[in-house]
Coordinates of C-alpha atoms in Angstrom, one line a residue:
Chain A
X1464 CA 44.7 221.8 198.7
X1465 CA 43.4 224.8 196.8
X1466 CA 40.3 223.8 194.9
X1467 CA 39.8 226.1 192.0
X1468 CA 37.7 226.0 188.9
X1469 CA 39.5 225.2 185.7
X1470 CA 38.7 228.5 184.2
X1471 CA 40.4 230.3 187.1
X1472 CA 43.4 228.1 186.7
X1473 CA 43.8 228.8 183.0
X1474 CA 43.3 232.4 183.9
X1475 CA 46.2 232.5 186.3
X1476 CA 48.4 230.6 183.8
X1477 CA 47.5 233.2 181.3
X1478 CA 48.3 235.9 183.8
X1479 CA 51.7 234.5 184.4
X1480 CA 52.3 234.3 180.6
X1481 CA 51.1 237.9 180.2
X1482 CA 53.3 239.0 183.1
X1483 CA 56.3 237.3 181.6
X1484 CA 55.6 238.9 178.2
X1485 CA 55.2 242.3 179.9
X1486 CA 58.4 241.9 181.8
X1487 CA 60.1 241.0 178.6
X1488 CA 59.0 244.1 176.9
X1489 CA 59.9 246.1 180.0
X1490 CA 63.6 246.2 179.0
X1491 CA 66.3 243.7 180.0
X1492 CA 68.9 244.4 182.6
X1493 CA 71.7 242.1 183.5
X1494 CA 71.1 240.2 186.7
X1495 CA 72.8 239.4 189.9
X1496 CA 73.4 236.0 191.3
X1497 CA 72.9 235.0 194.8
X1498 CA 76.6 234.3 195.3
X1499 CA 79.2 236.9 195.9
X1500 CA 82.2 235.6 194.0
X1501 CA 85.4 234.5 195.7
X1502 CA 87.6 237.4 196.8
X1503 CA 85.0 240.0 195.9
X1504 CA 84.3 241.3 199.4
X1505 CA 86.9 243.5 201.1
X1506 CA 88.7 241.6 203.9
X1507 CA 87.0 243.4 206.7
X1508 CA 83.5 242.7 205.4
X1509 CA 84.4 239.1 204.6
X1510 CA 85.6 238.5 208.1
X1511 CA 82.7 240.4 209.6
X1512 CA 80.1 238.4 207.8
X1513 CA 81.9 235.2 208.9
X1514 CA 81.6 236.3 212.5
X1515 CA 77.9 237.1 212.1
X1516 CA 77.3 233.8 210.3
X1517 CA 79.2 231.4 212.6
X1518 CA 76.9 231.5 215.6
X1519 CA 73.9 230.7 213.4
X1520 CA 75.9 227.8 211.9
X1521 CA 76.6 226.5 215.4
X1522 CA 73.0 226.9 216.4
X1523 CA 72.0 225.0 213.3
X1524 CA 74.4 222.1 214.0
X1525 CA 72.9 221.9 217.5
X1526 CA 69.4 221.9 216.1
X1527 CA 70.3 219.2 213.7
X1528 CA 71.7 217.0 216.4
X1529 CA 68.6 217.6 218.6
X1530 CA 66.3 216.7 215.7
X1531 CA 68.1 213.5 214.9
X1532 CA 68.3 212.5 218.5
X1533 CA 64.7 213.2 219.4
X1534 CA 63.1 212.0 216.2
X1535 CA 65.4 209.6 214.5
X1536 CA 62.7 208.6 212.0
X1537 CA 62.8 212.2 210.6
X1538 CA 66.4 211.7 209.2
X1539 CA 65.0 210.6 205.8
X1540 CA 62.9 213.8 205.6
X1541 CA 66.0 215.9 206.5
X1542 CA 67.9 214.2 203.7
X1543 CA 64.9 215.0 201.4
X1544 CA 65.0 218.7 202.4
X1545 CA 68.7 218.8 201.7
X1546 CA 68.4 217.0 198.4
X1547 CA 65.7 219.4 197.3
X1548 CA 67.9 222.4 198.0
X1549 CA 70.7 220.6 196.1
X1550 CA 68.6 220.1 193.0
X1551 CA 67.0 223.5 192.9
X1552 CA 70.3 225.4 193.4
X1553 CA 71.9 223.5 190.6
X1554 CA 69.2 224.6 188.1
X1555 CA 70.2 227.7 186.3
X1556 CA 67.0 228.9 185.0
X1557 CA 66.8 231.5 182.3
X1558 CA 64.8 234.6 183.2
X1559 CA 63.1 237.5 181.6
X1560 CA 66.1 239.7 181.7
X1561 CA 68.1 237.6 179.3
X1562 CA 70.3 236.2 181.9
X1563 CA 70.1 233.2 184.2
X1564 CA 70.0 232.7 187.9
X1565 CA 68.9 230.0 190.2
X1566 CA 66.4 229.2 192.9
X1567 CA 67.4 227.9 196.3
X1568 CA 64.9 225.3 197.6
X1569 CA 65.6 226.5 201.2
X1570 CA 61.9 227.1 202.1
X1571 CA 60.8 223.5 202.3
X1572 CA 63.3 222.4 205.0
X1573 CA 62.8 225.7 206.9
X1574 CA 59.1 225.0 207.1
X1575 CA 59.5 221.3 207.9
X1576 CA 62.3 221.5 210.5
X1577 CA 62.5 225.2 211.6
X1578 CA 65.0 227.6 210.2
X1579 CA 68.2 226.8 212.2
X1580 CA 68.5 223.3 210.9
X1581 CA 68.3 224.5 207.3
X1582 CA 71.3 226.7 208.0
X1583 CA 73.4 223.6 208.0
X1584 CA 71.9 222.1 204.8
X1585 CA 72.1 225.5 203.0
X1586 CA 75.8 225.8 204.0
X1587 CA 76.5 222.3 202.6
X1588 CA 75.1 223.4 199.2
X1589 CA 77.1 226.6 199.3
X1590 CA 80.3 224.6 200.2
X1591 CA 79.7 222.2 197.3
X1592 CA 79.3 225.1 194.9
X1593 CA 82.2 227.1 196.3
X1594 CA 84.7 224.2 196.2
X1595 CA 83.7 222.4 193.0
X1596 CA 82.1 225.0 190.8
X1597 CA 83.9 228.2 191.7
X1598 CA 80.5 229.5 192.4
X1599 CA 80.6 231.8 195.4
X1600 CA 83.7 231.2 197.5
X1601 CA 85.3 230.4 200.9
X1602 CA 86.2 234.0 201.7
X1603 CA 82.6 235.1 200.9
X1604 CA 81.0 232.0 202.5
X1605 CA 80.2 234.0 205.6
X1606 CA 78.3 236.6 203.6
X1607 CA 76.7 234.1 201.2
X1608 CA 75.8 231.8 204.1
X1609 CA 74.2 234.6 206.0
X1610 CA 72.0 235.6 203.1
X1611 CA 71.0 232.1 201.8
X1612 CA 71.3 229.9 204.9
X1613 CA 70.2 232.3 207.6
X1614 CA 68.0 235.0 206.2
X1615 CA 66.5 232.8 203.6
X1616 CA 65.2 230.0 206.0
X1617 CA 64.1 232.5 208.7
X1618 CA 62.1 234.6 206.2
X1619 CA 60.6 231.4 204.9
X1620 CA 59.7 230.2 208.3
X1621 CA 58.2 233.4 209.5
X1622 CA 56.3 233.9 206.2
X1623 CA 54.9 230.4 206.5
X1624 CA 53.8 230.8 210.1
X1625 CA 52.3 234.2 209.4
X1626 CA 50.5 233.2 206.2
X1627 CA 49.2 229.9 207.6
X1628 CA 47.6 231.8 210.5
X1629 CA 46.2 234.4 208.1
X1630 CA 44.9 232.2 205.4
X1631 CA 44.7 228.7 206.9
X1632 CA 45.7 227.4 203.5
X1633 CA 49.0 225.6 203.8
X1634 CA 49.6 225.6 200.0
X1635 CA 49.4 229.4 199.9
X1636 CA 51.6 229.7 203.0
X1637 CA 54.2 227.4 201.4
X1638 CA 54.1 229.2 198.1
X1639 CA 54.6 232.6 199.8
X1640 CA 57.4 231.3 202.0
X1641 CA 59.4 230.0 199.0
X1642 CA 58.7 233.1 197.0
X1643 CA 59.5 235.7 199.7
X1644 CA 62.5 233.9 201.1
X1645 CA 64.0 233.8 197.6
X1646 CA 63.5 237.5 197.1
X1647 CA 64.8 238.2 200.6
X1648 CA 68.0 236.3 200.0
X1649 CA 68.8 238.4 196.9
X1650 CA 67.9 241.6 198.8
X1651 CA 70.4 240.7 201.5
X1652 CA 73.1 239.9 198.9
X1653 CA 72.5 243.3 197.3
X1654 CA 72.7 245.0 200.7
X1655 CA 76.0 243.2 201.5
X1656 CA 77.5 244.3 198.2
X1657 CA 76.1 247.9 198.6
X1658 CA 77.6 248.1 202.1
X1659 CA 81.0 246.9 200.9
X1660 CA 80.9 249.0 197.7
X1661 CA 79.0 252.2 198.5
X1662 CA 78.4 254.5 195.5
X1663 CA 80.9 257.3 195.3
X1664 CA 78.1 259.8 194.7
X1665 CA 75.1 258.5 196.5
X1666 CA 76.5 256.2 199.2
X1667 CA 75.1 252.9 200.3
X1668 CA 71.5 253.6 199.2
X1669 CA 72.4 254.4 195.6
X1670 CA 74.6 251.3 195.4
X1671 CA 71.9 249.2 196.9
X1672 CA 69.4 250.5 194.4
X1673 CA 71.9 249.6 191.6
X1674 CA 72.5 246.1 192.8
X1675 CA 68.9 245.5 193.7
X1676 CA 67.6 246.8 190.3
X1677 CA 69.9 244.2 188.6
X1678 CA 68.3 241.2 190.2
X1679 CA 64.7 242.3 191.1
X1680 CA 63.2 241.6 187.7
X1681 CA 65.3 238.5 187.1
X1682 CA 64.4 237.0 190.3
X1683 CA 60.6 237.4 190.3
X1684 CA 59.7 234.6 187.8
X1685 CA 62.3 232.3 189.4
X1686 CA 60.8 233.0 192.8
X1687 CA 57.4 232.1 191.4
X1688 CA 58.7 228.9 189.9
X1689 CA 60.3 228.0 193.2
X1690 CA 57.0 228.6 194.9
X1691 CA 55.2 226.3 192.5
X1692 CA 57.7 223.5 192.8
X1693 CA 57.8 223.7 196.6
X1694 CA 54.0 223.4 196.7
X1695 CA 54.3 220.4 194.5
X1696 CA 56.7 218.6 196.9
X1697 CA 54.6 219.7 199.9
X1698 CA 51.4 218.2 198.4
X1699 CA 53.3 215.0 197.8
X1700 CA 54.5 215.0 201.5
X1701 CA 51.0 215.6 202.8
X1702 CA 49.7 212.7 200.8
X1703 CA 52.4 210.1 201.6
X1704 CA 54.1 211.3 204.8
X1705 CA 51.1 212.2 207.0
X1706 CA 52.6 210.5 210.0
X1707 CA 55.9 212.4 209.9
X1708 CA 54.2 215.8 209.3
X1709 CA 52.0 215.1 212.3
X1710 CA 55.1 214.4 214.4
X1711 CA 56.6 217.7 213.2
X1712 CA 53.3 219.3 214.2
X1713 CA 52.6 220.5 210.7
X1714 CA 49.4 218.6 210.2
X1715 CA 46.8 218.3 212.9
X1716 CA 46.6 214.8 214.4
X1717 CA 44.0 212.4 213.2
X1718 CA 43.6 214.2 209.9
X1719 CA 44.8 212.2 207.0
X1720 CA 44.5 212.8 203.3
X1721 CA 44.1 209.1 202.4
Chain B
X1063 CA 46.8 215.6 195.2
X1064 CA 45.0 215.5 191.9
X1065 CA 46.4 215.4 188.4
X1066 CA 45.2 218.8 187.5
X1067 CA 47.0 220.5 190.4
X1068 CA 50.3 218.7 189.4
X1069 CA 49.8 219.8 185.8
X1070 CA 49.2 223.3 186.9
X1071 CA 52.2 223.6 189.2
X1072 CA 54.6 221.9 186.8
X1073 CA 53.2 223.7 183.8
X1074 CA 53.6 227.0 185.5
X1075 CA 57.2 226.4 186.4
X1076 CA 58.1 225.1 182.9
X1077 CA 56.3 228.1 181.2
X1078 CA 58.1 230.6 183.4
X1079 CA 61.5 229.2 182.5
X1080 CA 60.9 228.5 178.8
X1081 CA 59.0 231.7 177.8
X1082 CA 62.1 233.9 178.5
X1083 CA 64.1 231.6 176.2
X1084 CA 61.6 232.0 173.4
X1085 CA 60.8 235.7 173.9
X1086 CA 63.9 237.4 175.1
X1087 CA 67.0 237.9 173.0
X1088 CA 69.8 237.6 175.5
X1089 CA 72.9 235.5 176.0
X1090 CA 71.6 234.0 179.3
X1091 CA 75.0 234.2 180.8
X1092 CA 75.3 233.4 184.5
X1093 CA 74.7 236.3 186.8
X1094 CA 77.8 236.1 189.0
X1095 CA 80.0 237.5 186.2
X1096 CA 77.6 240.4 185.8
X1097 CA 77.7 241.2 189.5
X1098 CA 81.5 241.3 189.3
X1099 CA 81.3 243.7 186.3
X1100 CA 79.0 246.0 188.3
X1101 CA 81.4 245.9 191.3
X1102 CA 84.3 247.0 189.1
X1103 CA 82.0 249.8 187.8
X1104 CA 81.0 251.0 191.3
X1105 CA 84.4 250.5 192.8
X1106 CA 87.0 250.7 190.0
X1107 CA 90.0 250.4 192.4
X1108 CA 88.9 247.2 194.0
X1109 CA 90.9 244.1 193.2
X1110 CA 89.6 240.7 194.2
X1111 CA 92.0 239.3 196.7
X1112 CA 91.3 235.6 196.6
X1113 CA 91.0 233.1 193.8
X1114 CA 88.7 230.0 193.9
X1115 CA 90.8 227.0 195.1
X1116 CA 89.4 225.0 192.2
X1117 CA 87.9 226.2 189.0
X1118 CA 86.3 223.8 186.5
X1119 CA 88.9 223.9 183.7
X1120 CA 86.2 224.1 181.0
X1121 CA 82.5 224.7 180.5
X1122 CA 82.1 221.0 179.9
X1123 CA 83.6 220.1 183.2
X1124 CA 81.5 222.7 184.9
X1125 CA 78.3 221.4 183.4
X1126 CA 79.4 217.9 184.5
X1127 CA 79.7 219.1 188.0
X1128 CA 76.3 220.9 187.9
X1129 CA 74.7 217.8 186.4
X1130 CA 76.3 215.8 189.2
X1131 CA 74.9 218.1 191.8
X1132 CA 71.4 217.9 190.3
X1133 CA 71.7 214.1 189.8
X1134 CA 72.8 213.5 193.4
X1135 CA 69.9 215.6 194.7
X1136 CA 67.3 214.1 192.4
X1137 CA 68.5 210.6 193.1
X1138 CA 68.3 211.0 196.9
X1139 CA 64.9 212.7 196.5
X1140 CA 63.5 209.9 194.3
X1141 CA 64.7 207.2 196.6
X1142 CA 63.2 208.8 199.7
X1143 CA 59.9 209.7 198.0
X1144 CA 59.7 206.1 196.7
X1145 CA 60.3 204.8 200.2
X1146 CA 57.4 206.8 201.6
X1147 CA 55.1 206.0 198.8
X1148 CA 55.6 202.2 199.2
X1149 CA 55.2 202.5 202.9
X1150 CA 51.9 204.4 202.3
X1151 CA 50.7 201.7 199.9
X1152 CA 51.5 198.9 202.3
X1153 CA 49.7 200.6 205.1
X1154 CA 46.7 201.1 202.9
X1155 CA 46.8 197.5 201.9
X1156 CA 47.0 196.3 205.5
X1157 CA 44.2 198.6 206.5
X1158 CA 41.9 197.3 203.7
X1159 CA 42.8 193.7 204.7
X1160 CA 42.0 194.2 208.3
X1161 CA 38.6 195.7 207.3
X1162 CA 37.8 192.7 205.1
X1163 CA 38.5 190.1 207.8

């Protein structure tokens, strides 16, 4: 747990408030969501992304079976990671650009159970939203799945491993993992759109800049929020689930925060 | 996990989502629609070639389904966290008992 003086804490809250206020003044743009809507990718791209995505999904299903077979007691935690992604991706949070978008909650499970397993849970969330909420879609599930359920978890996992080595502070590592995976997902979505719809003048790069500019500012405060919430759940787990986290090799044996 | 940390983390998340509401004049519409608008700007000839199988017939039904998604997730989370907390409490109680005897 990070131990900081109260003054510092108020300082960082103030900094967040200032940053928000600054961003507000720095001119609103409409934003991009993390879903490419149904039918909004040309056929070739839609099929192509499906083909890229399917092997990862198969890997994820295999990883999920392995995890449940080898550590049946971790099933509850898997459900928790899935539920967390469900809750977070249903929250449409208003952002500084005057539009709304939502976080994903993918990082928690990616850190707990490695990225492949999270591919399955992320896909479930996407399916729910595609089928019931007309949010995303089946034709674009390959592309959306790749950005949110493949790149998101992998970036989260790699960030967590890297940061926990660099800082030895799990809270900072978790925060960065959630924040960076959120931004990475949106970058991939922008790239997918740019590849499918290159700008007539400037090609893919210009189109990417256009799509990315739409979401960058919107997504930053959301990514920070997601980081804060994920740290909250993480702290809770380290307090009450020490045994499970030790089994998953996320906490050193013999150390407990009783 | 002390109270201050919880307050800081929750407070930060709440501030980040409410400040824009208070300070920005916008309609806070969902972003998918805006992405669609941008696509038609970049590629004016593109026609979406598939329709969602099911679209919530109204904003109310849509918000119902979103609430359902959040409630399902939150319910499962609450149940699991409660389970772990109770187990933790019982372990602690058992540990303190064995120390006393």
